[in-house]
Amino acid sequence: MAVIPALREPVLAIHGGAGTIDPGSMTPAKERAYRDALVAALRSGQHVLSAGGSAVDAVIAAVVSLEDCPLFNAGRGAVFTSDGRNELDASIMDGATRAAGAVAGVTCIRNPIRAAHAVMTASRHVMLIGPGAEAFAAEKGLAKVEPAYFHTPERWAQLERARAEGRLELDHDGAAKSASATSDDKKFGTVGAVALDAHGNLAAATSTGGVTNKQWGRVGDSPIIGAGTWADNGTCAVSGTGLGEAFMRCCAAHEVASLMKYKGLPLDAAVTEVATITVPANHGTGGLIALDSAGNVSMRFSTTGMYRGVARGAGEPEVAIYGD
Amino acid sequence: MAVIPALREPVLAIHGGAGTIDPGSMTPAKERAYRDALVAALRSGQHVLSAGGSAVDAVIAAVVSLEDCPLFNAGRGAVFTSDGRNELDASIMDGATRAAGAVAGVTCIRNPIRAAHAVMTASRHVMLIGPGAEAFAAEKGLAKVEPAYFHTPERWAQLERARAEGRLELDHDGAAKSASATSDDKKFGTVGAVALDAHGNLAAATSTGGVTNKQWGRVGDSPIIGAGTWADNGTCAVSGTGLGEAFMRCCAAHEVASLMKYKGLPLDAAVTEVATITVPANHGTGGLIALDSAGNVSMRFSTTGMYRGVARGAGEPEVAIYGD
């Protein structure tokens, strides 16, 4: 008689970015919109998991939902570069196989996370960049969009504020020094998801529109396997959001896994150490969400808030914005 | 009375790529040319270190020497993409501060490692890609070259062989299956250096021309902090060479540091585990060079050879090509 492994209760966690998010600058209507968007993304992933789908497909479903929502800095809501374009980055990793895929500097792909997934499954590569990545995505039949798709009025206003003040880029410190920067300017809107499926497999995905007014083809941690994204069934699935440079200098996502695997820390202790000690020591702020194969979830940040949420099994999604 | 720390004996180690390198396909003249080039690169870095220069400046000097030599797949000797261009990647990390810089997909910068260094020291970013990275390098006054600079006859012949056989890219396995592929086709010519300076600081640098006949803006591990390059005074400096995708899937360079820091392995045990177990388990081959702050050097590979060398203090450089 074949041994059929017991199915587990699937778990999904997501984030929609961390930063200076304070209740004072949030209207009830706006907070409602964010909460609804987080719940919708969790339900998209939950739907996949409840039907016995894979963790990989669940994180894609959740991230696509966040990419399609103009509230978050990924996909549709991507911020503008200094020359008024949108450059998007994304990555995905399968904890069962450690297969991984990433794209960076793409401008016309509707859902960069789907392109990252195609790199993982339909190429022998891990990372494709720029026009080459777009040609690959077109060859695989992924949806293209015109630049106008990304032209949301809120993001254009952000670029104009940044340009007027000569801020070369928008990061937490720069924005904090700027009197006119709104709370929207003071957050990192990167989105991400981590999932555990009924078969015990983990996956992680991250997608971003970068930083407002960026120059020079800057790439942050979101498309970097080990910095912004990591998944390995033996330890955990991780997705980060924050000042990407700080996450890259400490290999933040892989550091969480290393602390678990070699130092023996439980998930939450590892995530807390990296989010609140290691990343700040590398001159940045932000947050991390992570999930281990026992279904434990940790969501820690060094900022005042992080859009986030968790859904277990068929249960009601729980979402949060500010600190505990 | 101020405490003046004792100066240490500086150490420099370099690699010029790993792969199927067998004595049978090597003429004495060719082997001599490789050995001379490795010695010249070691002397360039040694010169910096002997004068009290920093580990960062030493790895730049060594890598620039290898980039300028047409024998190695980096800088001048970069291989061709499928459309007959050259796309180069490089990264550098300062172990004293964990500052890091990287460029990917650049086509007209003479020494990509200098561009990576400029990103580290003259921008607030860690990674710049494509035309943006080139604009940044031009703004910083770095030397540009015409595409003809990279047109070495040997590399063009490699592309023609790869095209004729429909090999979409040149990796170890693909080349091994190809009857007409020469031994030059069967190696990863990425170059790298790790250094310990008299002040006790570590640094690492890696530079590559990618894989012959590559498509789609593929980026490997060389410009990825944590995969192909890592440096932290608390553990080690690491540079890798091999099938980049395998190094990315296991965060190879950062994994070496994690095994030392959290599992307590000595340098050589950590490097041996990653080069001969972890990377192959992630479906690739290659090698790693690494150096710790006590001056221990480890150079391990899962291929038949790796161009490599070490220089200690003002001593005679030692170079090697094949397995021990």
XYZ file of C-alpha atoms in Angstrom:
648
model
C 0.000 0.000 0.000
C 1.412 3.350 -1.006
C 2.061 5.818 1.753
C -0.031 8.900 1.169
C 1.365 11.837 3.116
C -1.155 13.675 5.273
C -2.228 16.978 3.769
C -1.433 20.062 5.821
C -3.425 23.196 6.388
C -2.108 25.639 3.772
C -0.893 29.060 4.893
C -0.400 32.263 2.920
C 1.139 35.567 4.059
C 1.549 38.744 2.015
C 2.967 42.235 2.278
C 2.281 45.423 0.334
C 5.294 47.403 1.487
C 6.686 48.951 4.662
C 7.491 52.534 5.588
C 6.333 55.602 7.459
C 2.647 54.775 7.584
C 0.817 56.657 10.298
C -2.876 56.675 11.139
C -2.881 60.505 11.136
C -2.313 60.772 7.406
C -4.727 57.965 6.518
C -8.387 58.635 5.781
C -10.895 55.938 6.725
C -11.726 55.482 3.029
C -8.088 55.029 2.093
C -7.432 52.589 4.907
C -10.497 50.626 3.829
C -9.186 50.490 0.244
C -5.824 49.112 1.397
C -7.445 46.549 3.692
C -9.817 45.419 0.933
C -6.930 45.051 -1.517
C -4.938 42.950 0.958
C -7.957 40.729 1.638
C -8.557 40.312 -2.105
C -4.932 39.260 -2.671
C -5.079 36.777 0.216
C -8.305 35.294 -1.164
C -6.717 34.897 -4.603
C -3.901 32.837 -3.141
C -6.185 31.004 -0.707
C -8.361 29.922 -3.612
C -5.364 28.223 -5.245
C -4.258 26.554 -2.009
C -7.742 25.333 -1.036
C -8.055 23.600 -4.403
C -4.847 21.677 -3.661
C -2.729 24.018 -5.791
C 0.971 24.591 -5.274
C 2.652 27.205 -3.100
C 4.246 28.552 -6.304
C 0.855 29.100 -7.946
C -0.526 30.624 -4.736
C 2.205 33.259 -4.387
C 1.786 34.122 -8.075
C -1.985 34.564 -7.632
C -1.515 36.790 -4.583
C 1.226 38.910 -6.163
C -0.681 39.293 -9.456
C -3.626 40.643 -7.432
C -1.329 43.206 -5.754
C 0.403 44.045 -9.071
C -2.968 44.753 -10.687
C -3.998 47.098 -7.844
C -2.836 50.722 -8.339
C -2.400 51.229 -4.564
C 0.867 49.271 -4.422
C 4.233 50.062 -6.026
C 4.360 47.015 -8.290
C 2.775 46.312 -11.677
C 0.002 48.843 -12.350
C 0.939 51.141 -9.451
C 4.660 51.251 -10.231
C 6.384 54.564 -9.501
C 8.101 56.629 -12.207
C 11.821 56.822 -12.991
C 13.475 60.220 -13.403
C 12.696 60.218 -17.128
C 9.032 59.377 -16.598
C 9.176 55.675 -17.353
C 8.393 52.620 -15.220
C 11.006 49.941 -14.617
C 9.783 46.867 -12.804
C 11.565 43.978 -11.086
C 10.302 40.667 -9.686
C 11.501 37.278 -8.499
C 10.110 33.927 -7.398
C 11.580 30.821 -5.748
C 10.254 27.286 -5.315
C 11.205 25.880 -1.911
C 10.771 22.274 -3.058
C 13.447 22.456 -5.756
C 15.207 25.784 -5.130
C 14.381 26.632 -8.723
C 14.257 30.416 -9.057
C 13.413 33.075 -11.634
C 13.779 36.850 -11.808
C 13.394 39.802 -14.158
C 14.747 43.322 -13.717
C 14.326 46.574 -15.596
C 11.243 45.523 -17.573
C 8.907 48.247 -18.801
C 6.020 46.689 -20.742
C 5.149 43.431 -18.988
C 1.791 43.616 -17.242
C 2.684 41.154 -14.490
C 6.429 40.946 -13.867
C 5.917 38.055 -11.423
C 4.572 35.930 -14.292
C 7.713 36.757 -16.282
C 9.892 35.731 -13.317
C 7.925 32.465 -13.151
C 8.446 31.871 -16.887
C 12.201 32.411 -16.432
C 12.109 29.783 -13.661
C 10.100 27.198 -15.570
C 10.715 27.846 -19.282
C 14.371 28.892 -19.469
C 17.616 27.466 -18.126
C 18.323 30.809 -16.458
C 17.578 32.481 -13.148
C 17.701 36.157 -14.118
C 16.920 38.077 -17.318
C 17.095 41.872 -17.589
C 15.868 44.726 -19.780
C 14.779 44.323 -23.417
C 16.047 40.727 -23.428
C 13.684 39.815 -20.591
C 10.825 41.521 -22.467
C 11.594 39.577 -25.664
C 11.598 36.358 -23.645
C 8.259 37.233 -22.009
C 6.737 38.049 -25.418
C 7.981 34.702 -26.757
C 6.223 32.970 -23.862
C 2.980 34.802 -24.633
C 2.821 36.945 -21.503
C 0.525 39.994 -21.564
C 2.167 43.232 -22.680
C 0.856 46.676 -21.801
C 1.416 50.168 -23.171
C 3.290 52.659 -20.968
C -0.037 54.440 -20.323
C -1.156 51.420 -18.272
C 1.195 52.515 -15.474
C 0.255 56.225 -15.612
C -1.691 56.617 -12.387
C -2.148 60.268 -11.335
C -0.902 59.627 -7.777
C 2.425 58.242 -8.993
C 2.905 61.059 -11.491
C 2.326 63.602 -8.696
C 4.962 61.783 -6.617
C 7.473 62.132 -9.448
C 6.692 65.833 -9.838
C 7.205 66.430 -6.103
C 10.501 64.529 -6.181
C 11.665 66.407 -9.281
C 10.685 69.793 -7.840
C 12.752 69.127 -4.751
C 15.666 67.667 -6.660
C 15.420 64.427 -4.778
C 17.347 62.063 -6.996
C 15.470 59.129 -5.617
C 12.872 58.437 -3.087
C 14.000 56.602 -0.050
C 12.873 56.693 3.497
C 15.527 59.128 4.724
C 15.201 61.441 1.761
C 11.460 61.577 2.102
C 11.606 62.106 5.835
C 13.668 65.240 5.288
C 11.222 66.596 2.763
C 8.526 68.840 4.180
C 6.134 68.323 1.303
C 6.548 64.588 0.858
C 3.280 62.888 1.655
C 3.001 59.658 3.573
C 2.709 57.900 0.205
C 6.236 59.096 -0.551
C 7.574 57.662 2.670
C 6.874 54.026 2.090
C 8.361 51.214 0.109
C 5.443 49.790 -1.808
C 7.075 46.556 -2.934
C 4.698 43.591 -2.686
C 5.382 39.985 -1.810
C 3.907 36.663 -0.753
C 5.015 33.454 0.950
C 2.981 30.249 0.928
C 2.915 26.728 2.368
C 0.750 24.336 0.378
C -1.112 21.199 1.459
C 1.781 19.070 0.189
C 4.242 20.797 2.539
C 6.015 22.864 -0.108
C 7.071 26.481 0.399
C 7.389 29.315 -2.152
C 8.153 33.041 -2.089
C 7.593 35.888 -4.572
C 8.396 39.613 -4.607
C 7.538 42.373 -7.121
C 8.329 46.087 -7.208
C 8.217 49.287 -9.206
C 11.430 50.537 -7.576
C 11.870 54.055 -6.206
C 10.392 57.314 -7.539
C 12.682 59.476 -9.659
C 15.316 56.746 -9.911
C 18.160 57.061 -12.406
C 20.747 54.859 -14.015
C 18.852 51.569 -14.191
C 19.014 51.081 -10.419
C 17.997 47.604 -9.271
C 17.112 46.879 -5.650
C 16.709 43.660 -3.692
C 13.342 42.501 -5.061
C 14.727 40.578 -8.084
C 17.779 39.299 -6.206
C 17.497 35.694 -5.012
C 18.828 35.688 -1.439
C 18.324 39.424 -0.842
C 14.593 40.092 -1.414
C 13.323 36.545 -1.984
C 14.231 33.073 -0.700
C 12.468 29.732 -0.372
C 13.759 26.351 0.765
C 11.509 23.650 2.243
C 14.278 22.891 4.749
C 14.033 26.303 6.376
C 11.571 28.946 5.228
C 10.097 31.169 2.526
C 10.913 34.906 2.795
C 9.937 38.130 1.007
C 11.350 41.546 1.914
C 10.435 45.192 1.440
C 12.437 48.278 2.302
C 15.539 50.132 1.214
C 16.800 47.498 -1.203
C 20.460 48.438 -0.886
C 20.474 47.505 2.811
C 18.821 44.148 2.075
C 21.423 43.420 -0.626
C 24.397 44.245 1.634
C 23.314 41.581 4.144
C 21.641 39.024 1.839
C 18.610 39.537 4.076
C 16.326 36.725 2.898
C 19.095 34.092 2.801
C 20.377 35.358 6.167
C 17.016 34.449 7.750
C 17.377 30.906 6.392
C 21.021 30.680 7.551
C 20.123 31.751 11.096
C 17.528 28.972 11.202
C 19.621 26.274 9.531
C 23.006 26.808 11.153
C 22.334 28.851 14.312
C 19.176 26.922 15.169
C 16.971 29.989 15.640
C 13.209 29.552 15.328
C 11.595 31.435 12.427
C 10.394 34.483 14.362
C 13.715 35.015 16.145
C 15.561 34.841 12.817
C 13.173 37.262 11.085
C 13.232 39.661 14.046
C 17.037 39.699 14.088
C 17.347 40.422 10.365
C 14.479 42.954 10.136
C 15.269 44.921 13.289
C 19.046 44.520 13.715
C 20.856 43.359 10.555
C 19.050 45.506 7.957
C 19.263 48.690 10.089
C 22.984 47.942 10.711
C 23.348 48.017 6.922
C 21.877 51.529 6.777
C 18.294 50.854 5.834
C 14.809 50.185 7.110
C 12.059 47.869 5.973
C 10.339 44.626 6.785
C 10.239 40.912 6.075
C 7.507 38.303 5.952
C 8.410 34.638 6.338
C 6.819 31.235 6.742
C 8.311 27.887 7.749
C 7.215 24.387 6.824
C 5.408 23.966 10.167
C 3.137 26.849 9.174
C 4.624 29.451 11.524
C 4.395 32.998 10.175
C 6.593 35.963 11.120
C 6.132 39.535 9.884
C 8.615 42.029 11.352
C 9.618 45.572 10.364
C 11.727 48.480 11.556
C 9.351 51.077 10.075
C 6.147 52.442 11.632
C 3.983 50.240 9.440
C 3.828 47.444 6.902
C 0.785 46.501 4.840
C 0.417 42.789 5.551
C -1.905 39.863 6.011
C -2.237 36.131 6.692
C -4.759 33.474 5.683
C -4.789 29.961 7.143
C -6.702 27.126 5.473
C -10.163 28.330 4.511
C -10.184 30.814 7.397
C -11.000 34.497 7.242
C -7.968 36.550 6.067
C -6.437 38.801 8.724
C -4.808 42.054 7.655
C -2.881 44.801 9.474
C -1.117 48.060 8.625
C 0.485 49.631 11.708
C 2.739 48.242 14.450
C 1.270 45.872 17.026
C 49.630 56.796 23.648
C 47.531 55.721 20.722
C 47.315 52.028 20.022
C 48.672 51.334 16.569
C 47.439 47.971 15.345
C 50.158 45.647 14.087
C 50.241 45.417 10.317
C 49.558 41.984 8.865
C 51.109 40.231 5.921
C 48.761 40.980 3.026
C 47.345 38.108 0.980
C 45.813 38.066 -2.502
C 44.158 35.180 -4.341
C 42.701 35.226 -7.853
C 40.857 32.987 -10.301
C 40.462 33.121 -14.061
C 37.606 30.672 -14.392
C 36.907 26.976 -13.853
C 35.847 24.240 -16.262
C 36.969 21.291 -18.332
C 40.623 22.212 -18.578
C 42.802 19.216 -19.447
C 46.529 19.113 -20.112
C 45.929 17.165 -23.356
C 44.304 20.095 -25.139
C 46.791 22.650 -23.831
C 49.962 23.512 -25.736
C 53.025 24.505 -23.696
C 52.868 27.995 -25.231
C 49.224 28.435 -24.257
C 49.751 27.174 -20.735
C 52.680 29.579 -20.401
C 50.490 32.480 -21.571
C 47.825 31.673 -18.941
C 50.413 31.286 -16.173
C 52.076 34.567 -17.133
C 48.732 36.381 -17.144
C 47.864 35.024 -13.681
C 51.266 36.075 -12.317
C 50.863 39.552 -13.841
C 47.441 39.969 -12.209
C 48.800 38.822 -8.837
C 51.702 41.253 -9.104
C 49.303 44.118 -9.902
C 47.371 43.464 -6.702
C 50.504 42.714 -4.690
C 51.936 46.084 -5.695
C 48.910 47.829 -4.173
C 49.035 45.769 -0.970
C 52.804 46.145 -0.463
C 52.443 49.907 -0.603
C 49.908 49.746 2.233
C 46.936 50.011 -0.127
C 43.480 48.677 0.653
C 42.075 45.246 -0.107
C 39.468 47.012 -2.266
C 42.129 48.669 -4.425
C 44.080 45.402 -4.628
C 41.168 43.331 -5.943
C 40.415 46.084 -8.471
C 44.036 46.078 -9.695
C 44.081 42.292 -10.051
C 40.701 42.120 -11.802
C 41.539 45.010 -14.161
C 44.665 43.083 -15.196
C 42.543 40.000 -15.962
C 39.846 42.105 -17.703
C 42.492 43.647 -19.971
C 43.867 40.212 -20.948
C 42.051 38.609 -23.912
C 42.592 35.087 -22.505
C 39.867 35.436 -19.879
C 36.108 35.845 -20.344
C 35.839 39.296 -18.770
C 36.515 42.766 -20.155
C 38.544 42.503 -23.360
C 38.103 38.726 -23.728
C 34.332 38.738 -23.143
C 32.381 36.155 -25.142
C 29.666 37.125 -27.640
C 25.901 37.077 -27.146
C 23.675 35.422 -29.757
C 23.391 38.711 -31.665
C 27.140 39.262 -31.719
C 27.382 41.772 -28.887
C 29.215 41.644 -25.547
C 27.325 42.085 -22.297
C 29.490 42.298 -19.193
C 28.738 42.032 -15.477
C 30.849 42.741 -12.391
C 30.587 43.271 -8.641
C 32.742 44.258 -5.691
C 32.309 44.203 -1.903
C 34.263 45.850 0.910
C 34.526 43.551 3.915
C 35.198 46.407 6.325
C 31.888 48.174 5.691
C 29.861 45.668 3.650
C 29.501 48.398 1.051
C 28.922 46.784 -2.339
C 28.573 47.747 -5.988
C 27.576 45.915 -9.162
C 26.811 46.466 -12.836
C 25.092 44.089 -15.243
C 24.438 44.091 -18.965
C 26.980 46.796 -19.835
C 28.435 46.825 -23.342
C 30.868 49.716 -23.710
C 32.718 50.029 -20.384
C 36.355 48.990 -20.674
C 36.670 47.789 -17.085
C 33.320 46.772 -15.594
C 34.939 46.250 -12.177
C 35.758 49.974 -12.063
C 32.105 50.724 -12.798
C 31.029 48.394 -9.972
C 33.452 50.231 -7.677
C 32.026 53.599 -8.736
C 28.514 52.337 -7.940
C 29.780 51.351 -4.469
C 31.569 54.601 -3.728
C 29.873 57.315 -5.795
C 26.185 56.359 -5.753
C 23.739 55.407 -3.046
C 22.980 52.193 -4.914
C 24.324 48.667 -5.021
C 23.343 47.595 -8.545
C 22.885 49.452 -11.838
C 22.032 47.724 -15.120
C 22.115 48.324 -18.883
C 22.219 51.778 -20.491
C 21.596 53.421 -17.105
C 24.765 51.858 -15.701
C 26.674 53.030 -18.783
C 25.374 56.596 -18.388
C 26.438 56.530 -14.742
C 29.923 55.248 -15.649
C 30.295 57.946 -18.321
C 29.270 60.582 -15.774
C 32.018 59.306 -13.461
C 34.586 59.563 -16.250
C 35.265 55.838 -16.684
C 36.922 54.700 -19.931
C 34.541 53.734 -22.732
C 35.465 51.451 -25.601
C 34.009 50.750 -29.027
C 32.427 47.321 -29.619
C 35.479 46.407 -31.745
C 37.583 46.382 -28.564
C 35.944 43.085 -27.572
C 36.220 41.468 -31.039
C 38.904 38.871 -30.424
C 39.046 36.196 -33.182
C 38.948 33.318 -30.660
C 35.687 34.509 -29.103
C 34.067 35.095 -32.512
C 35.005 31.549 -33.537
C 33.372 30.288 -30.322
C 30.157 32.083 -31.233
C 30.209 30.648 -34.761
C 30.666 27.122 -33.419
C 27.838 27.625 -30.930
C 25.552 29.081 -33.613
C 26.358 26.309 -36.091
C 25.383 23.690 -33.552
C 22.314 25.545 -32.380
C 23.602 25.662 -28.846
C 21.523 28.418 -27.314
C 24.185 29.054 -24.760
C 27.471 27.644 -23.754
C 27.551 25.847 -20.503
C 29.605 22.980 -19.260
C 27.092 20.247 -20.029
C 26.166 21.632 -23.421
C 29.770 21.916 -24.450
C 30.629 18.476 -23.160
C 28.028 16.984 -25.478
C 29.406 18.837 -28.458
C 32.019 17.017 -30.478
C 33.513 20.133 -32.002
C 33.577 22.304 -28.916
C 37.157 23.043 -27.996
C 38.443 23.086 -24.464
C 38.052 26.864 -24.563
C 34.312 26.319 -24.978
C 34.179 24.108 -21.916
C 35.256 26.548 -19.290
C 33.738 29.406 -17.397
C 36.207 32.223 -17.850
C 34.832 34.549 -15.191
C 37.621 36.232 -13.226
C 37.800 37.223 -9.580
C 40.022 38.247 -6.702
C 39.959 38.260 -2.897
C 42.392 40.224 -0.757
C 43.413 40.820 2.855
C 45.310 44.059 3.374
C 47.861 45.055 5.999
C 45.117 46.740 8.030
C 43.159 43.489 8.313
C 40.423 44.371 5.855
C 38.968 41.935 3.316
C 37.513 42.602 -0.155
C 36.211 40.529 -3.071
C 35.596 41.277 -6.757
C 34.229 39.288 -9.707
C 33.899 40.155 -13.425
C 32.530 38.212 -16.392
C 31.568 38.299 -20.042
C 28.776 35.771 -19.462
C 28.181 32.743 -21.685
C 28.705 32.462 -25.452
C 25.590 32.771 -27.621
C 23.463 33.952 -24.696
C 20.034 35.425 -25.315
C 17.499 37.512 -23.468
C 19.764 39.641 -21.309
C 20.720 36.675 -19.126
C 22.555 37.625 -15.931
C 24.523 35.066 -13.900
C 25.966 35.119 -10.407
C 28.956 37.412 -10.992
C 27.128 40.724 -10.359
C 24.961 39.287 -7.575
C 26.139 40.155 -4.061
C 25.855 36.927 -2.058
C 25.899 34.597 -5.077
C 29.168 35.329 -6.939
C 30.781 37.829 -4.556
C 30.836 38.358 -0.784
C 33.143 40.062 1.706
C 32.772 40.615 5.435
C 35.748 41.101 7.776
C 33.947 38.928 10.336
C 34.075 35.851 8.116
C 35.669 35.874 4.664
C 35.945 37.264 1.146
C 34.651 35.009 -1.656
C 34.557 35.034 -5.474
C 32.929 32.303 -7.554
C 33.077 31.007 -11.122
C 30.934 28.390 -12.774
C 27.390 27.863 -13.978
C 25.945 31.046 -12.490
C 22.418 29.713 -12.151
C 23.588 27.056 -9.668
C 25.481 29.650 -7.617
C 22.385 31.884 -7.512
C 20.064 29.075 -6.359
C 22.203 28.474 -3.258
C 23.566 31.989 -2.617
C 26.977 30.329 -2.873
C 29.264 33.126 -1.656
C 27.039 34.093 1.292
C 26.546 30.399 2.109
C 30.318 30.057 2.665
C 30.172 32.954 5.155
C 27.082 31.502 6.880
C 28.735 28.096 7.344
C 31.676 29.838 9.022
C 29.672 32.294 11.116
C 26.818 30.100 12.331
C 27.992 26.501 11.866
C 31.542 27.260 13.022
C 33.265 25.651 10.029
C 36.811 26.744 9.205
C 37.233 28.502 5.843
C 38.411 25.517 3.818
C 35.673 23.201 5.095
C 33.031 25.815 4.236
C 34.429 26.428 0.740
C 34.807 22.684 0.078
C 31.207 22.029 1.119
C 29.759 24.767 -1.108
C 32.015 24.124 -4.149
C 31.818 20.337 -4.158
C 28.420 19.573 -2.576
C 26.031 22.553 -2.532
C 26.674 23.948 -6.025
C 26.551 20.489 -7.701
C 23.321 19.757 -5.754
C 21.907 22.858 -7.432
C 22.706 21.432 -10.876
C 25.946 23.151 -11.723
C 29.703 22.966 -11.538
C 32.376 25.546 -10.864
C 34.755 26.777 -8.228
C 35.242 29.281 -5.431
C 38.213 31.145 -4.037
C 38.055 32.535 -0.506
C 40.209 34.189 2.107
C 39.611 34.799 5.819
C 40.954 37.541 8.055
C 43.659 35.206 9.430
C 45.069 34.955 5.907
C 43.893 31.404 5.184
C 43.174 30.781 1.503
C 40.872 28.122 0.047
C 40.404 27.423 -3.671
C 38.039 24.522 -4.423
C 36.266 23.394 -7.597
C 34.136 20.573 -8.935
C 35.556 20.884 -12.460
C 38.804 19.386 -13.798
C 40.597 22.702 -13.525
C 40.474 26.311 -12.365
C 42.953 29.026 -13.340
C 44.081 30.362 -9.980
C 46.902 31.829 -7.932
C 47.972 33.203 -4.553
C 50.514 35.806 -3.468
C 51.515 36.380 0.180
C 53.320 39.528 1.273
C 56.135 40.285 -1.146
C 56.565 36.564 -1.928
C 56.695 34.958 -5.350
C 53.177 34.437 -6.782
C 52.086 30.803 -7.047
C 49.721 29.795 -9.851
C 47.958 26.558 -10.800
C 45.559 25.324 -13.460
C 44.627 21.663 -12.954
C 43.479 19.691 -9.902
C 45.953 18.987 -7.129
